[in-house]
Amino acid sequence: MLTEEERREIEAEFHQYPQKRSACIDALKIVQRRRGWVSDESLRDLAAFLGMTPDELDSVATFYNLIFRRPVGSRVILICDSVSCWIMGYERIRELLTARLGIELGETSADGEFTLLPNACLGACDRAPVMMINDELYQDLDPGSLDQILDPNARRTDSSPMTSQ
Ligand code: FES
């Protein structure tokens, strides 16, 4: 069941679109922000609310790679695996991440904190290699900066010069 708050937040998006179903990506993002991911049950409820079939909504959700249809960690790392990042050291960053977190691409750490996913170009090619953790972009990655980013005692703040959105 969608909560009252979820319904209200989704309904607030309807005025931007000619029909309710057109708000489906916004609606998926709202549900995901509140629940962490979009389960089959959430997807069915949301589809009914938007006047869509579950298959129609699932085809949108699975096409859009930032909608998670399986549980993810509280911090989702999207590592850019496109050409500029490849040239500028993607492989080394990926190796360090998988070793440090004890997971491979597509997996979630045992403590449920991190999910590591490959992603197409994140739009910061001039600052490669690049990754995002949740909504924060981390650029010019090197082994030292990676340690700092992942260190639980040295989590960055919004004022860190290392990131932008
Ligand atoms: S190729 Fe990595 S940000 Fe563009």
mmCIF file of C-alpha atoms and ligand atoms in Angstrom:
data_model
loop_
_atom_site.group_PDB
_atom_site.id
_atom_site.type_symbol
_atom_site.label_atom_id
_atom_site.label_comp_id
_atom_site.label_asym_id
_atom_site.label_seq_id
_atom_site.Cartn_x
_atom_site.Cartn_y
_atom_site.Cartn_z
ATOM 1 C CA MET A 1 0.000 0.000 0.000
ATOM 2 C CA LEU A 2 1.194 3.480 -0.789
ATOM 3 C CA THR A 3 1.219 5.662 2.285
ATOM 4 C CA GLU A 4 -0.815 8.840 2.502
ATOM 5 C CA GLU A 5 2.402 10.851 2.319
ATOM 6 C CA GLU A 6 3.530 9.008 -0.799
ATOM 7 C CA ARG A 7 0.161 9.544 -2.457
ATOM 8 C CA ARG A 8 0.209 13.240 -1.633
ATOM 9 C CA GLU A 9 3.756 13.684 -2.879
ATOM 10 C CA ILE A 10 2.989 11.866 -6.133
ATOM 11 C CA GLU A 11 -0.276 13.747 -6.664
ATOM 12 C CA ALA A 12 1.650 17.005 -6.317
ATOM 13 C CA GLU A 13 3.496 16.054 -9.525
ATOM 14 C CA PHE A 14 0.367 15.427 -11.622
ATOM 15 C CA HIS A 15 -0.168 19.056 -12.609
ATOM 16 C CA GLN A 16 3.018 18.932 -14.718
ATOM 17 C CA TYR A 17 1.701 16.203 -16.995
ATOM 18 C CA PRO A 18 -1.238 15.596 -19.316
ATOM 19 C CA GLN A 19 -2.099 12.317 -17.622
ATOM 20 C CA LYS A 20 -1.258 10.593 -14.355
ATOM 21 C CA ARG A 21 0.820 7.871 -15.983
ATOM 22 C CA SER A 22 3.187 10.506 -17.364
ATOM 23 C CA ALA A 23 4.357 11.130 -13.798
ATOM 24 C CA CYS A 24 5.542 7.538 -13.472
ATOM 25 C CA ILE A 25 9.278 8.275 -13.220
ATOM 26 C CA ASP A 26 8.696 10.939 -10.570
ATOM 27 C CA ALA A 27 6.431 8.509 -8.741
ATOM 28 C CA LEU A 28 9.012 5.708 -8.871
ATOM 29 C CA LYS A 29 11.666 8.074 -7.523
ATOM 30 C CA ILE A 30 9.377 9.168 -4.694
ATOM 31 C CA VAL A 31 8.687 5.592 -3.646
ATOM 32 C CA GLN A 32 12.358 4.693 -3.914
ATOM 33 C CA ARG A 33 13.464 7.692 -1.870
ATOM 34 C CA ARG A 34 11.108 6.672 0.920
ATOM 35 C CA ARG A 35 11.654 2.893 0.776
ATOM 36 C CA GLY A 36 15.169 2.537 -0.619
ATOM 37 C CA TRP A 37 14.032 0.468 -3.612
ATOM 38 C CA VAL A 38 10.886 -0.481 -5.542
ATOM 39 C CA SER A 39 9.566 -3.918 -4.613
ATOM 40 C CA ASP A 40 7.076 -5.888 -6.715
ATOM 41 C CA GLU A 41 4.340 -4.987 -4.245
ATOM 42 C CA SER A 42 5.217 -1.289 -4.378
ATOM 43 C CA LEU A 43 5.303 -1.443 -8.150
ATOM 44 C CA ARG A 44 1.836 -3.047 -8.321
ATOM 45 C CA ASP A 45 0.335 -0.477 -5.948
ATOM 46 C CA LEU A 46 1.966 2.386 -7.786
ATOM 47 C CA ALA A 47 0.825 1.099 -11.186
ATOM 48 C CA ALA A 48 -2.769 0.913 -9.959
ATOM 49 C CA PHE A 49 -2.517 4.439 -8.569
ATOM 50 C CA LEU A 50 -1.208 5.744 -11.904
ATOM 51 C CA GLY A 51 -3.702 3.828 -14.055
ATOM 52 C CA MET A 52 -1.025 1.596 -15.583
ATOM 53 C CA THR A 53 -0.500 -2.126 -15.703
ATOM 54 C CA PRO A 54 2.351 -3.484 -13.556
ATOM 55 C CA ASP A 55 4.121 -4.608 -16.738
ATOM 56 C CA GLU A 56 3.963 -1.117 -18.216
ATOM 57 C CA LEU A 57 5.402 0.437 -15.081
ATOM 58 C CA ASP A 58 8.021 -2.285 -14.704
ATOM 59 C CA SER A 59 9.224 -1.642 -18.248
ATOM 60 C CA VAL A 60 9.844 2.000 -17.289
ATOM 61 C CA ALA A 61 11.465 1.062 -13.979
ATOM 62 C CA THR A 62 13.845 -1.448 -15.518
ATOM 63 C CA PHE A 63 14.758 0.858 -18.417
ATOM 64 C CA TYR A 64 15.704 3.686 -16.067
ATOM 65 C CA ASN A 65 18.900 2.518 -14.385
ATOM 66 C CA LEU A 66 18.561 4.674 -11.271
ATOM 67 C CA ILE A 67 15.404 2.884 -10.185
ATOM 68 C CA PHE A 68 16.369 -0.112 -8.074
ATOM 69 C CA ARG A 69 14.143 -3.183 -8.387
ATOM 70 C CA ARG A 70 16.146 -5.101 -5.806
ATOM 71 C CA PRO A 71 17.219 -4.035 -2.311
ATOM 72 C CA VAL A 72 20.365 -1.915 -2.277
ATOM 73 C CA GLY A 73 22.693 -0.677 0.434
ATOM 74 C CA SER A 74 22.189 2.626 2.173
ATOM 75 C CA ARG A 75 25.011 4.044 0.027
ATOM 76 C CA VAL A 76 24.831 3.177 -3.656
ATOM 77 C CA ILE A 77 28.121 3.649 -5.485
ATOM 78 C CA LEU A 78 27.810 4.212 -9.227
ATOM 79 C CA ILE A 79 31.257 3.908 -10.751
ATOM 80 C CA CYS A 80 31.583 5.330 -14.242
ATOM 81 C CA ASP A 81 32.800 2.710 -16.693
ATOM 82 C CA SER A 82 32.788 4.798 -19.858
ATOM 83 C CA VAL A 83 35.718 5.725 -22.043
ATOM 84 C CA SER A 84 37.261 8.775 -20.323
ATOM 85 C CA CYS A 85 37.194 7.050 -16.971
ATOM 86 C CA TRP A 86 38.666 3.917 -18.494
ATOM 87 C CA ILE A 87 41.563 5.961 -19.862
ATOM 88 C CA MET A 88 42.073 7.806 -16.580
ATOM 89 C CA GLY A 89 42.237 4.836 -14.215
ATOM 90 C CA TYR A 90 38.824 3.219 -13.841
ATOM 91 C CA GLU A 91 40.333 -0.242 -13.530
ATOM 92 C CA ARG A 92 42.478 0.653 -10.518
ATOM 93 C CA ILE A 93 39.602 2.436 -8.788
ATOM 94 C CA ARG A 94 37.288 -0.525 -9.380
ATOM 95 C CA GLU A 95 39.880 -2.948 -8.013
ATOM 96 C CA LEU A 96 40.360 -0.842 -4.899
ATOM 97 C CA LEU A 97 36.630 -0.503 -4.351
ATOM 98 C CA THR A 98 35.918 -4.202 -4.716
ATOM 99 C CA ALA A 99 38.829 -5.100 -2.433
ATOM 100 C CA ARG A 100 37.921 -2.505 0.167
ATOM 101 C CA LEU A 101 34.206 -3.332 0.238
ATOM 102 C CA GLY A 102 34.567 -7.085 -0.282
ATOM 103 C CA ILE A 103 32.016 -7.083 -3.098
ATOM 104 C CA GLU A 104 31.991 -7.248 -6.865
ATOM 105 C CA LEU A 105 30.061 -5.027 -9.241
ATOM 106 C CA GLY A 106 26.342 -5.601 -8.771
ATOM 107 C CA GLU A 107 26.678 -6.729 -5.150
ATOM 108 C CA THR A 108 25.842 -5.282 -1.731
ATOM 109 C CA SER A 109 28.205 -5.449 1.242
ATOM 110 C CA ALA A 110 27.326 -7.858 4.048
ATOM 111 C CA ASP A 111 26.582 -4.991 6.442
ATOM 112 C CA GLY A 112 24.075 -3.554 3.965
ATOM 113 C CA GLU A 113 25.914 -0.259 3.690
ATOM 114 C CA PHE A 114 27.286 -0.282 0.148
ATOM 115 C CA THR A 115 26.006 -1.418 -3.230
ATOM 116 C CA LEU A 116 28.494 -1.136 -6.098
ATOM 117 C CA LEU A 117 27.133 -0.650 -9.613
ATOM 118 C CA PRO A 118 28.710 0.222 -12.963
ATOM 119 C CA ASN A 119 27.238 3.206 -14.734
ATOM 120 C CA ALA A 120 27.565 4.859 -18.132
ATOM 121 C CA CYS A 121 29.193 8.288 -18.368
ATOM 122 C CA LEU A 122 28.321 10.477 -15.396
ATOM 123 C CA GLY A 123 28.946 13.654 -17.367
ATOM 124 C CA ALA A 124 32.182 14.758 -15.720
ATOM 125 C CA CYS A 125 34.662 13.302 -18.225
ATOM 126 C CA ASP A 126 37.138 16.150 -17.728
ATOM 127 C CA ARG A 127 37.449 15.122 -14.074
ATOM 128 C CA ALA A 128 37.760 11.356 -14.634
ATOM 129 C CA PRO A 129 37.779 8.911 -12.997
ATOM 130 C CA VAL A 130 34.431 9.603 -11.419
ATOM 131 C CA MET A 131 31.853 7.909 -9.227
ATOM 132 C CA MET A 132 28.658 8.867 -7.413
ATOM 133 C CA ILE A 133 27.555 7.827 -3.952
ATOM 134 C CA ASN A 134 23.839 8.414 -3.681
ATOM 135 C CA ASP A 135 23.449 11.978 -5.026
ATOM 136 C CA GLU A 136 27.042 13.106 -4.575
ATOM 137 C CA LEU A 137 29.585 13.147 -7.362
ATOM 138 C CA TYR A 138 33.233 12.326 -6.605
ATOM 139 C CA GLN A 139 35.764 13.370 -9.228
ATOM 140 C CA ASP A 140 39.502 13.008 -9.946
ATOM 141 C CA LEU A 141 39.534 9.783 -7.957
ATOM 142 C CA ASP A 142 42.815 8.269 -6.854
ATOM 143 C CA PRO A 143 43.661 5.709 -4.171
ATOM 144 C CA GLY A 144 44.147 8.404 -1.539
ATOM 145 C CA SER A 145 40.865 10.156 -2.181
ATOM 146 C CA LEU A 146 39.051 6.827 -2.250
ATOM 147 C CA ASP A 147 40.313 5.988 1.240
ATOM 148 C CA GLN A 148 39.107 9.345 2.475
ATOM 149 C CA ILE A 149 35.686 9.004 0.844
ATOM 150 C CA LEU A 150 35.076 5.524 2.252
ATOM 151 C CA ASP A 151 36.521 6.141 5.708
ATOM 152 C CA PRO A 152 33.536 6.125 8.096
ATOM 153 C CA ASN A 153 35.375 8.527 10.398
ATOM 154 C CA ALA A 154 36.119 10.988 7.656
ATOM 155 C CA ARG A 155 32.879 11.141 5.721
ATOM 156 C CA ARG A 156 32.800 14.215 3.616
ATOM 157 C CA THR A 157 30.559 17.131 4.342
ATOM 158 C CA ASP A 158 28.666 19.269 1.849
ATOM 159 C CA SER A 159 31.501 21.779 1.946
ATOM 160 C CA SER A 160 34.084 19.309 0.676
ATOM 161 C CA PRO A 161 35.775 20.658 -2.448
ATOM 162 C CA MET A 162 36.094 17.116 -3.766
ATOM 163 C CA THR A 163 32.520 16.780 -4.903
ATOM 164 C CA SER A 164 29.815 18.535 -6.786
ATOM 165 C CA GLN A 165 26.336 17.606 -7.947
HETATM 166 S S1 FES B 1 33.433 8.822 -19.063
HETATM 167 FE FE1 FES B 1 33.355 8.877 -16.902
HETATM 168 S S2 FES B 1 32.337 10.748 -16.501
HETATM 169 FE FE2 FES B 1 32.304 10.601 -18.664
#
